[in-house]
Amino acid sequence: MLKNKLNVNRRQFLAGSAALAASNLMPNVSLANEADFKATKSAKVVIVGGGYGGVSTAKQLRKLLPDISITLIDKNPFFVSCPMSNLYLGDFYEFGNLCFPYEPLKAKYNIDFINTKVMDVDLDKKLVITPYDKISYDFLVLSPGISYDIDKSQKDFFVKYPPAFKPGGEHLYLKKLLENFDGGDIVITVPSYPYRCPPAPYERAALILNYITKRKLKAHLYFIDANERPVINSEGFMKAYYELYKGYADYITGTTVKEIDTANNVVKTTNGDFKFDLANVIPPMKASKLLEKIGFLENNQKWVEVETFTFETKVPNVFVIGDSARTFLPKSGFGANMQGKIVANIIAERITGKKLKQEELLMVLCYSMVSDKEAIMSETSFKINREKNVITPIHREDNTRRESTVKRYHEWAKGLWREMFG
C-alpha cells in the first residue's frame, strides 16, 4: 500500500484556499543546475508514452544528463496535441499545426524513439515488453494517457461518434462528421469530473455553437453535463453561452447518460431522452489499460496511486505521470509537462547522488476559446511548504472574453511545443 496519499478535490481546487496535508516523503524536486551533473552512461531510462508528460521527461532528463540512455516509446508515429484540438474542430486551426515528428528528438538530443505498442511490463526483471522486443530499464516512466471507461457493447457507437479526447484519428473523424452536418440536433455530454482537460468539453460546446451560427445552420445543441456547472471558468462559459449563443442551445446540468439507443439515435439520460443527428458523447475516463495490466490498478481503481511529490508508484524507480495518475495537478497537458520535468529531476538526483535546488511553486495555465475571436483563462499555482508538508492551491480566473487572451493562448501552446520539440 502507498503511504501518505494526497487528495485535492474539485471544491478545494477551485476555491484555492485550502491548505492540504501532504506526504512526508519530501524529494528534492527542483529546476536543476545542469553544471552540477556528471552523467552516468550506464543508466537506462525508458519512457512509455510520447505525449506531453513523456516528451517533457525525456527532454528535461537529456538537459540534465547528456550521456545516459533514454528511450521513448509510443504507438503513434508522431505527436498530436489534444490541447488546441478544439480549435481544429471549430474550423480555425489546421490539424497539421497540432502534429510534431519524434525524429528530431533523436537527431538533436540523442533520445531513441521506438514506434510500437507496449504490451506489458515485467516489473521483477525490469523489462518493457513490445511485440518485437524486450527493453531493459533502470528507471521507468509511464505516461500512457487515458482509456475510455466504457463496456464492449458501446465500442461500435464510439467508433461511429468518436469522443475525440485521444489525439489523432478521433479528431479527424469528428471534424468530418461536423463538416457533413447540415442541420438538426446535436448532443454533447460531459462526464463527472475528473476527466482529461477540465475546460475542454465547455470550450468544445462553445466552438461548435460558433460553427453552427457562422454557417447559419438550422441546428440545436443539447449540452448535457453530469456536473452542476462548468468545472472551471464557470462564469465565463455561462456568459458566453447566454450572450453569444442564446436560442441555439440548452445546457442541462446534473444529468448523466444512462444508455445510448444506437438504433434510433437517442441518448437516454437521468433527465429525459435526447434524439440526435450528431453526437459527441464524452464518456467517463480512467487510467490506461496498460497500467491495469501491469497491476497498478486494484479494486476497481480508476487512477494510479502515486507518491505525492515524486509521482513514484509502489515499485521503486517506476513512475506514473500525466492523466493516468491521481495527483494534485489537473489532468492536462500542462500538468503532465510539469510532472515530466519533476520526475526527470528526481531520476537525475538518484543517478548522480546530488541534491538539487527545490521548486516551491508549480503553476498550471488553462485557456479556452469561447468564439472564433475571444478566449477566457484560468491559472492555478500550487505553493509547496516542505517544512509543514502542505500544498496550497491558489486559483485565479479571468472570465472576461478578450481577443488579447486568444493571442496569449496561441503563444502558450507554441511555447510548450518549442520546449518539447525545439
Short mmCIF file of C-alpha atoms in Angstrom, two decimals:
data_model
loop_
_atom_site.label_atom_id
_atom_site.label_comp_id
_atom_site.label_asym_id
_atom_site.label_seq_id
_atom_site.Cartn_x
_atom_site.Cartn_y
_atom_site.Cartn_z
CA MET A 1 0.00 0.00 0.00
CA LEU A 2 1.12 3.53 -0.68
CA LYS A 3 1.63 5.85 2.22
CA ASN A 4 0.63 9.45 2.67
CA LYS A 5 -1.72 9.93 -0.24
CA LEU A 6 -2.95 13.40 -1.13
CA ASN A 7 -6.39 14.17 -2.48
CA VAL A 8 -7.19 17.63 -3.81
CA ASN A 9 -10.91 17.64 -4.51
CA ARG A 10 -12.56 19.93 -7.01
CA ARG A 11 -14.05 22.31 -4.45
CA GLN A 12 -10.71 22.85 -2.79
CA PHE A 13 -9.05 23.23 -6.14
CA LEU A 14 -11.41 25.96 -7.30
CA ALA A 15 -11.60 27.76 -4.01
CA GLY A 16 -7.86 27.91 -3.92
CA SER A 17 -7.77 28.45 -0.20
CA ALA A 18 -7.33 25.12 1.47
CA ALA A 19 -4.01 24.03 2.77
CA LEU A 20 -3.69 20.35 2.16
CA ALA A 21 -1.90 17.77 4.20
CA ALA A 22 0.71 16.10 2.07
CA SER A 23 3.24 13.37 2.07
CA ASN A 24 6.14 13.26 4.45
CA LEU A 25 8.23 11.87 1.62
CA MET A 26 9.81 15.09 0.51
CA PRO A 27 12.04 14.61 -2.51
CA ASN A 28 14.42 17.18 -3.78
CA VAL A 29 12.37 18.46 -6.69
CA SER A 30 13.80 21.41 -8.46
CA LEU A 31 14.89 23.22 -11.51
CA ALA A 32 18.30 21.77 -11.87
CA ASN A 33 21.67 23.34 -12.26
CA GLU A 34 22.93 21.48 -15.30
CA ALA A 35 26.58 22.08 -14.45
CA ASP A 36 26.25 20.09 -11.23
CA PHE A 37 25.81 16.80 -13.01
CA LYS A 38 28.23 14.16 -14.13
CA ALA A 39 26.42 11.75 -16.39
CA THR A 40 26.29 8.07 -15.62
CA LYS A 41 26.48 6.47 -19.02
CA SER A 42 25.24 3.07 -17.97
CA ALA A 43 21.86 4.24 -16.65
CA LYS A 44 18.87 3.31 -18.82
CA VAL A 45 15.65 5.30 -18.69
CA VAL A 46 12.63 4.06 -20.63
CA ILE A 47 9.60 6.32 -21.08
CA VAL A 48 6.31 4.84 -22.26
CA GLY A 49 4.04 7.40 -23.88
CA GLY A 50 5.10 10.25 -26.15
CA GLY A 51 2.58 12.85 -25.03
CA TYR A 52 3.19 16.00 -23.00
CA GLY A 53 4.44 14.05 -19.97
CA GLY A 54 6.68 11.60 -21.80
CA VAL A 55 8.37 14.06 -24.15
CA SER A 56 8.87 16.60 -21.35
CA THR A 57 10.52 13.93 -19.18
CA ALA A 58 12.86 12.93 -21.99
CA LYS A 59 13.86 16.48 -22.90
CA GLN A 60 14.45 17.58 -19.29
CA LEU A 61 16.41 14.46 -18.49
CA ARG A 62 18.62 14.91 -21.52
CA LYS A 63 19.37 18.51 -20.48
CA LEU A 64 20.49 17.23 -17.09
CA LEU A 65 22.33 14.08 -18.14
CA PRO A 66 23.88 14.24 -21.62
CA ASP A 67 25.17 10.67 -21.76
CA ILE A 68 22.61 8.29 -20.29
CA SER A 69 20.39 6.05 -22.44
CA ILE A 70 16.88 7.49 -22.91
CA THR A 71 14.28 5.55 -24.89
CA LEU A 72 10.84 6.98 -25.68
CA ILE A 73 8.14 4.53 -26.84
CA ASP A 74 4.81 5.45 -28.39
CA LYS A 75 2.30 3.56 -30.52
CA ASN A 76 1.77 6.61 -32.71
CA PRO A 77 4.38 7.60 -35.32
CA PHE A 78 4.15 11.29 -34.44
CA PHE A 79 2.89 13.56 -31.66
CA VAL A 80 -0.59 15.07 -31.92
CA SER A 81 -1.65 17.67 -29.37
CA CYS A 82 -5.02 17.38 -27.63
CA PRO A 83 -4.68 20.96 -26.29
CA MET A 84 -5.76 23.30 -29.13
CA SER A 85 -7.60 20.43 -30.92
CA ASN A 86 -10.99 22.08 -30.27
CA LEU A 87 -9.77 24.96 -32.41
CA TYR A 88 -9.29 22.48 -35.24
CA LEU A 89 -12.84 21.17 -34.72
CA GLY A 90 -14.07 24.76 -34.68
CA ASP A 91 -12.54 25.24 -38.13
CA PHE A 92 -9.99 27.95 -37.42
CA TYR A 93 -6.84 25.91 -36.80
CA GLU A 94 -5.08 23.47 -39.13
CA PHE A 95 -4.70 19.88 -37.96
CA GLY A 96 -1.09 19.91 -39.13
CA ASN A 97 -0.32 22.62 -36.57
CA LEU A 98 -1.05 20.05 -33.83
CA CYS A 99 1.42 17.49 -35.19
CA PHE A 100 5.13 17.11 -34.46
CA PRO A 101 7.51 14.32 -35.55
CA TYR A 102 9.56 12.47 -32.95
CA GLU A 103 12.62 12.14 -35.19
CA PRO A 104 14.22 15.47 -34.16
CA LEU A 105 14.41 14.18 -30.59
CA LYS A 106 16.93 11.61 -31.84
CA ALA A 107 18.79 13.92 -34.17
CA LYS A 108 19.11 16.86 -31.77
CA TYR A 109 19.03 15.21 -28.34
CA ASN A 110 20.01 11.57 -28.83
CA ILE A 111 16.68 10.35 -27.48
CA ASP A 112 15.83 7.00 -29.03
CA PHE A 113 12.26 6.76 -30.29
CA ILE A 114 10.54 3.41 -30.87
CA ASN A 115 7.21 3.45 -32.67
CA THR A 116 5.44 0.42 -31.23
CA LYS A 117 2.80 -0.65 -28.75
CA VAL A 118 3.85 -1.68 -25.24
CA MET A 119 2.17 -4.97 -24.42
CA ASP A 120 3.26 -5.36 -20.79
CA VAL A 121 5.98 -4.61 -18.24
CA ASP A 122 7.86 -7.23 -16.25
CA LEU A 123 8.48 -5.27 -13.07
CA ASP A 124 10.62 -8.01 -11.49
CA LYS A 125 13.01 -8.30 -14.42
CA LYS A 126 12.74 -4.57 -15.31
CA LEU A 127 11.68 -5.24 -18.90
CA VAL A 128 9.27 -3.34 -21.15
CA ILE A 129 7.63 -5.86 -23.48
CA THR A 130 6.69 -4.91 -27.04
CA PRO A 131 5.54 -7.21 -29.88
CA TYR A 132 9.10 -7.33 -31.19
CA ASP A 133 11.46 -6.84 -28.27
CA LYS A 134 12.06 -6.74 -24.52
CA ILE A 135 13.67 -3.47 -23.46
CA SER A 136 15.53 -3.30 -20.16
CA TYR A 137 15.46 -0.26 -17.87
CA ASP A 138 16.85 1.09 -14.62
CA PHE A 139 14.17 3.80 -14.37
CA LEU A 140 10.73 3.54 -15.96
CA VAL A 141 8.35 6.46 -16.57
CA LEU A 142 4.83 5.51 -17.62
CA SER A 143 2.78 8.24 -19.27
CA PRO A 144 0.34 6.32 -21.47
CA GLY A 145 -2.69 8.62 -21.16
CA ILE A 146 -6.29 7.62 -20.56
CA SER A 147 -8.74 4.91 -21.53
CA TYR A 148 -12.45 5.42 -22.02
CA ASP A 149 -14.42 3.76 -19.22
CA ILE A 150 -16.95 2.03 -21.45
CA ASP A 151 -18.12 -1.55 -21.91
CA LYS A 152 -17.69 -3.66 -25.03
CA SER A 153 -21.28 -3.14 -26.17
CA GLN A 154 -20.60 0.60 -26.60
CA LYS A 155 -17.47 0.32 -28.72
CA ASP A 156 -19.20 0.47 -32.09
CA PHE A 157 -21.04 3.65 -31.10
CA PHE A 158 -17.83 5.38 -30.07
CA VAL A 159 -16.21 4.40 -33.36
CA LYS A 160 -19.16 5.92 -35.22
CA TYR A 161 -19.24 9.02 -32.98
CA PRO A 162 -15.72 9.41 -31.51
CA PRO A 163 -15.31 11.25 -28.18
CA ALA A 164 -12.14 12.91 -29.55
CA PHE A 165 -10.36 13.01 -26.21
CA LYS A 166 -7.49 10.90 -27.52
CA PRO A 167 -5.23 12.65 -30.01
CA GLY A 168 -5.25 11.81 -33.67
CA GLY A 169 -7.81 9.99 -35.77
CA GLU A 170 -10.75 10.64 -33.49
CA HIS A 171 -10.45 14.39 -34.06
CA LEU A 172 -10.17 13.93 -37.82
CA TYR A 173 -13.30 11.82 -37.94
CA LEU A 174 -15.35 14.04 -35.63
CA LYS A 175 -14.39 17.01 -37.80
CA LYS A 176 -15.60 15.10 -40.87
CA LEU A 177 -18.93 14.41 -39.13
CA LEU A 178 -19.24 18.09 -38.33
CA GLU A 179 -18.45 19.13 -41.91
CA ASN A 180 -21.13 16.74 -43.19
CA PHE A 181 -23.70 18.04 -40.70
CA ASP A 182 -26.25 20.23 -42.43
CA GLY A 183 -28.66 20.82 -39.56
CA GLY A 184 -30.66 19.09 -36.84
CA ASP A 185 -29.97 18.22 -33.22
CA ILE A 186 -26.52 17.82 -31.70
CA VAL A 187 -25.93 16.17 -28.33
CA ILE A 188 -22.72 16.73 -26.38
CA THR A 189 -22.31 15.12 -22.97
CA VAL A 190 -19.79 15.73 -20.16
CA PRO A 191 -18.90 13.05 -17.59
CA SER A 192 -18.40 13.69 -13.91
CA TYR A 193 -15.01 15.16 -13.01
CA PRO A 194 -12.19 14.06 -13.08
CA TYR A 195 -11.57 13.60 -16.78
CA ARG A 196 -8.89 14.76 -19.22
CA CYS A 197 -8.60 18.56 -19.54
CA PRO A 198 -11.30 20.17 -17.30
CA PRO A 199 -12.34 23.04 -19.64
CA ALA A 200 -12.21 21.06 -22.90
CA PRO A 201 -15.89 19.97 -23.13
CA TYR A 202 -17.09 23.52 -22.40
CA GLU A 203 -14.73 25.03 -24.95
CA ARG A 204 -15.85 22.44 -27.49
CA ALA A 205 -19.54 23.23 -26.93
CA ALA A 206 -18.85 26.94 -27.42
CA LEU A 207 -16.85 26.40 -30.59
CA ILE A 208 -19.40 24.04 -32.13
CA LEU A 209 -22.07 26.64 -31.39
CA ASN A 210 -19.82 29.20 -33.05
CA TYR A 211 -19.51 26.82 -36.04
CA ILE A 212 -23.31 26.47 -36.27
CA THR A 213 -24.05 30.18 -36.03
CA LYS A 214 -21.36 31.23 -38.51
CA ARG A 215 -22.84 28.85 -41.09
CA LYS A 216 -26.42 29.78 -40.19
CA LEU A 217 -27.36 26.13 -39.80
CA LYS A 218 -30.80 25.24 -38.51
CA ALA A 219 -29.45 23.32 -35.54
CA HIS A 220 -29.86 23.00 -31.80
CA LEU A 221 -27.31 21.78 -29.26
CA TYR A 222 -28.28 19.82 -26.19
CA PHE A 223 -25.29 20.16 -23.86
CA ILE A 224 -25.74 17.57 -21.10
CA ASP A 225 -23.41 17.88 -18.12
CA ALA A 226 -23.06 15.40 -15.26
CA ASN A 227 -21.64 18.26 -13.20
CA GLU A 228 -23.72 21.10 -11.75
CA ARG A 229 -21.85 23.77 -13.69
CA PRO A 230 -18.68 24.13 -15.78
CA VAL A 231 -15.96 22.78 -13.52
CA ILE A 232 -13.66 25.67 -14.39
CA ASN A 233 -14.26 29.24 -15.67
CA SER A 234 -17.95 28.70 -14.90
CA GLU A 235 -18.83 32.41 -15.07
CA GLY A 236 -17.03 32.92 -18.37
CA PHE A 237 -18.53 29.93 -20.11
CA MET A 238 -22.07 30.66 -18.89
CA LYS A 239 -21.88 34.28 -20.05
CA ALA A 240 -20.60 33.16 -23.45
CA TYR A 241 -23.37 30.60 -23.88
CA TYR A 242 -26.04 33.13 -22.90
CA GLU A 243 -24.71 36.21 -24.68
CA LEU A 244 -23.33 34.65 -27.86
CA TYR A 245 -25.47 31.58 -28.50
CA LYS A 246 -28.85 32.22 -26.86
CA GLY A 247 -31.58 30.21 -28.56
CA TYR A 248 -29.15 27.74 -30.12
CA ALA A 249 -28.62 25.51 -27.11
CA ASP A 250 -29.97 24.02 -23.91
CA TYR A 251 -27.48 23.45 -21.08
CA ILE A 252 -28.75 20.62 -18.90
CA THR A 253 -26.78 20.09 -15.69
CA GLY A 254 -26.57 17.36 -13.08
CA THR A 255 -27.56 14.85 -15.71
CA THR A 256 -25.81 11.60 -16.57
CA VAL A 257 -26.07 9.27 -19.53
CA LYS A 258 -27.90 6.03 -18.75
CA GLU A 259 -27.98 4.40 -22.16
CA ILE A 260 -27.42 5.10 -25.84
CA ASP A 261 -30.06 3.80 -28.24
CA THR A 262 -27.89 3.43 -31.30
CA ALA A 263 -30.71 2.10 -33.49
CA ASN A 264 -32.77 5.25 -33.03
CA ASN A 265 -30.01 7.79 -32.33
CA VAL A 266 -31.22 8.61 -28.83
CA VAL A 267 -29.17 9.41 -25.73
CA LYS A 268 -31.13 8.34 -22.65
CA THR A 269 -30.27 10.30 -19.50
CA THR A 270 -31.39 10.78 -15.93
CA ASN A 271 -33.23 13.89 -17.16
CA GLY A 272 -35.02 12.55 -20.23
CA ASP A 273 -34.23 11.26 -23.71
CA PHE A 274 -32.48 13.30 -26.41
CA LYS A 275 -32.62 12.38 -30.07
CA PHE A 276 -29.64 13.43 -32.13
CA ASP A 277 -28.44 13.85 -35.70
CA LEU A 278 -24.85 14.29 -34.49
CA ALA A 279 -23.48 13.13 -31.14
CA ASN A 280 -20.31 13.76 -29.19
CA VAL A 281 -20.78 11.67 -26.07
CA ILE A 282 -17.70 12.16 -23.88
CA PRO A 283 -17.58 9.04 -21.70
CA PRO A 284 -16.13 8.63 -18.21
CA MET A 285 -12.40 8.04 -18.27
CA LYS A 286 -9.83 6.04 -16.35
CA ALA A 287 -6.14 5.26 -16.44
CA SER A 288 -4.68 3.45 -19.42
CA LYS A 289 -5.47 -0.26 -19.66
CA LEU A 290 -1.73 -0.92 -19.79
CA LEU A 291 -1.44 0.22 -16.18
CA GLU A 292 -4.25 -2.11 -15.16
CA LYS A 293 -2.46 -4.99 -16.89
CA ILE A 294 0.80 -4.16 -15.11
CA GLY A 295 -1.05 -4.28 -11.78
CA PHE A 296 -1.17 -0.61 -10.76
CA LEU A 297 -4.98 -0.52 -10.64
CA GLU A 298 -6.62 -2.62 -7.96
CA ASN A 299 -10.14 -2.97 -6.59
CA ASN A 300 -11.75 -1.02 -9.45
CA GLN A 301 -9.45 1.98 -9.01
CA LYS A 302 -9.70 4.39 -11.91
CA TRP A 303 -6.40 6.23 -11.39
CA VAL A 304 -2.98 5.06 -10.29
CA GLU A 305 -1.93 5.99 -6.75
CA VAL A 306 1.48 7.64 -6.69
CA GLU A 307 3.58 9.38 -4.09
CA THR A 308 2.52 13.00 -3.81
CA PHE A 309 5.67 14.80 -4.86
CA THR A 310 7.65 12.17 -6.72
CA PHE A 311 4.84 10.51 -8.74
CA GLU A 312 6.58 7.25 -7.93
CA THR A 313 4.50 4.08 -7.72
CA LYS A 314 4.70 1.37 -5.10
CA VAL A 315 7.56 -0.05 -7.19
CA PRO A 316 10.82 1.88 -6.64
CA ASN A 317 12.07 3.86 -9.66
CA VAL A 318 8.84 3.30 -11.57
CA PHE A 319 6.83 6.50 -12.05
CA VAL A 320 3.35 7.18 -13.45
CA ILE A 321 2.71 10.71 -14.67
CA GLY A 322 0.08 12.52 -16.71
CA ASP A 323 -3.62 11.80 -16.86
CA SER A 324 -3.38 8.23 -15.55
CA ALA A 325 -2.03 9.29 -12.16
CA ARG A 326 -4.04 10.53 -9.19
CA THR A 327 -2.22 13.73 -8.23
CA PHE A 328 -2.84 17.26 -7.00
CA LEU A 329 -2.29 18.59 -10.52
CA PRO A 330 -5.19 18.70 -13.00
CA LYS A 331 -5.32 16.19 -15.82
CA SER A 332 -3.97 18.44 -18.53
CA GLY A 333 -1.11 18.71 -20.99
CA PHE A 334 0.44 21.47 -18.93
CA GLY A 335 0.14 19.39 -15.76
CA ALA A 336 1.81 16.43 -17.48
CA ASN A 337 4.58 18.74 -18.70
CA MET A 338 5.24 19.84 -15.09
CA GLN A 339 5.21 16.28 -13.81
CA GLY A 340 7.60 15.16 -16.52
CA LYS A 341 10.18 17.78 -15.57
CA ILE A 342 9.84 16.95 -11.86
CA VAL A 343 10.34 13.23 -12.46
CA ALA A 344 13.33 13.93 -14.72
CA ASN A 345 14.93 15.90 -11.89
CA ILE A 346 14.28 13.11 -9.39
CA ILE A 347 15.81 10.50 -11.69
CA ALA A 348 18.84 12.74 -12.26
CA GLU A 349 19.28 13.09 -8.50
CA ARG A 350 19.19 9.36 -7.96
CA ILE A 351 21.64 8.67 -10.78
CA THR A 352 24.15 11.30 -9.70
CA GLY A 353 23.56 11.24 -5.98
CA LYS A 354 23.48 15.01 -5.94
CA LYS A 355 20.72 17.13 -4.42
CA LEU A 356 19.10 19.87 -6.43
CA LYS A 357 17.59 23.21 -5.53
CA GLN A 358 13.96 22.61 -4.72
CA GLU A 359 11.00 24.01 -6.61
CA GLU A 360 8.47 25.60 -4.23
CA LEU A 361 5.81 26.75 -6.68
CA LEU A 362 4.11 24.91 -9.52
CA MET A 363 1.76 26.67 -11.91
CA VAL A 364 -0.82 25.40 -14.39
CA LEU A 365 -2.48 27.60 -17.03
CA CYS A 366 -5.68 26.81 -18.95
CA TYR A 367 -7.01 28.83 -21.88
CA SER A 368 -10.39 28.33 -23.57
CA MET A 369 -11.79 29.81 -26.74
CA VAL A 370 -15.48 30.72 -26.48
CA SER A 371 -15.83 32.09 -30.02
CA ASP A 372 -13.60 32.45 -33.06
CA LYS A 373 -12.27 35.74 -31.66
CA GLU A 374 -12.38 35.59 -27.84
CA ALA A 375 -10.98 33.47 -25.06
CA ILE A 376 -11.00 33.18 -21.26
CA MET A 377 -8.38 31.70 -18.97
CA SER A 378 -7.53 30.34 -15.54
CA GLU A 379 -4.33 30.00 -13.57
CA THR A 380 -3.64 27.77 -10.59
CA SER A 381 -0.49 27.95 -8.52
CA PHE A 382 0.44 25.23 -6.06
CA LYS A 383 2.52 26.61 -3.22
CA ILE A 384 4.57 23.90 -1.57
CA ASN A 385 5.57 24.20 2.07
CA ARG A 386 8.04 21.39 2.58
CA GLU A 387 8.62 22.09 6.26
CA LYS A 388 4.92 21.65 7.06
CA ASN A 389 4.23 19.12 4.29
CA VAL A 390 1.41 21.23 2.91
CA ILE A 391 0.31 22.18 -0.62
CA THR A 392 -1.86 25.28 -1.02
CA PRO A 393 -3.62 25.78 -4.37
CA ILE A 394 -4.23 29.39 -5.39
CA HIS A 395 -6.75 29.67 -8.21
CA ARG A 396 -7.45 32.71 -10.36
CA GLU A 397 -9.80 33.09 -13.33
CA ASP A 398 -10.18 35.77 -15.97
CA ASN A 399 -13.73 35.25 -17.21
CA THR A 400 -13.83 38.37 -19.36
CA ARG A 401 -13.80 37.44 -23.04
CA ARG A 402 -10.79 39.05 -24.67
CA GLU A 403 -9.19 38.96 -28.09
CA SER A 404 -5.85 39.53 -26.37
CA THR A 405 -6.33 36.25 -24.45
CA VAL A 406 -6.54 34.44 -27.79
CA LYS A 407 -3.07 35.69 -28.64
CA ARG A 408 -1.77 34.53 -25.24
CA TYR A 409 -3.44 31.14 -25.80
CA HIS A 410 -1.56 30.63 -29.06
CA GLU A 411 1.74 31.79 -27.57
CA TRP A 412 1.25 29.48 -24.58
CA ALA A 413 0.81 26.46 -26.88
CA LYS A 414 3.69 27.42 -29.15
CA GLY A 415 5.92 27.89 -26.11
CA LEU A 416 5.13 24.42 -24.83
CA TRP A 417 5.75 22.86 -28.23
CA ARG A 418 9.05 24.72 -28.63
CA GLU A 419 10.13 23.46 -25.23
CA MET A 420 9.23 19.89 -26.13
CA PHE A 421 10.36 19.65 -29.76
CA GLY A 422 12.51 22.72 -30.43
#
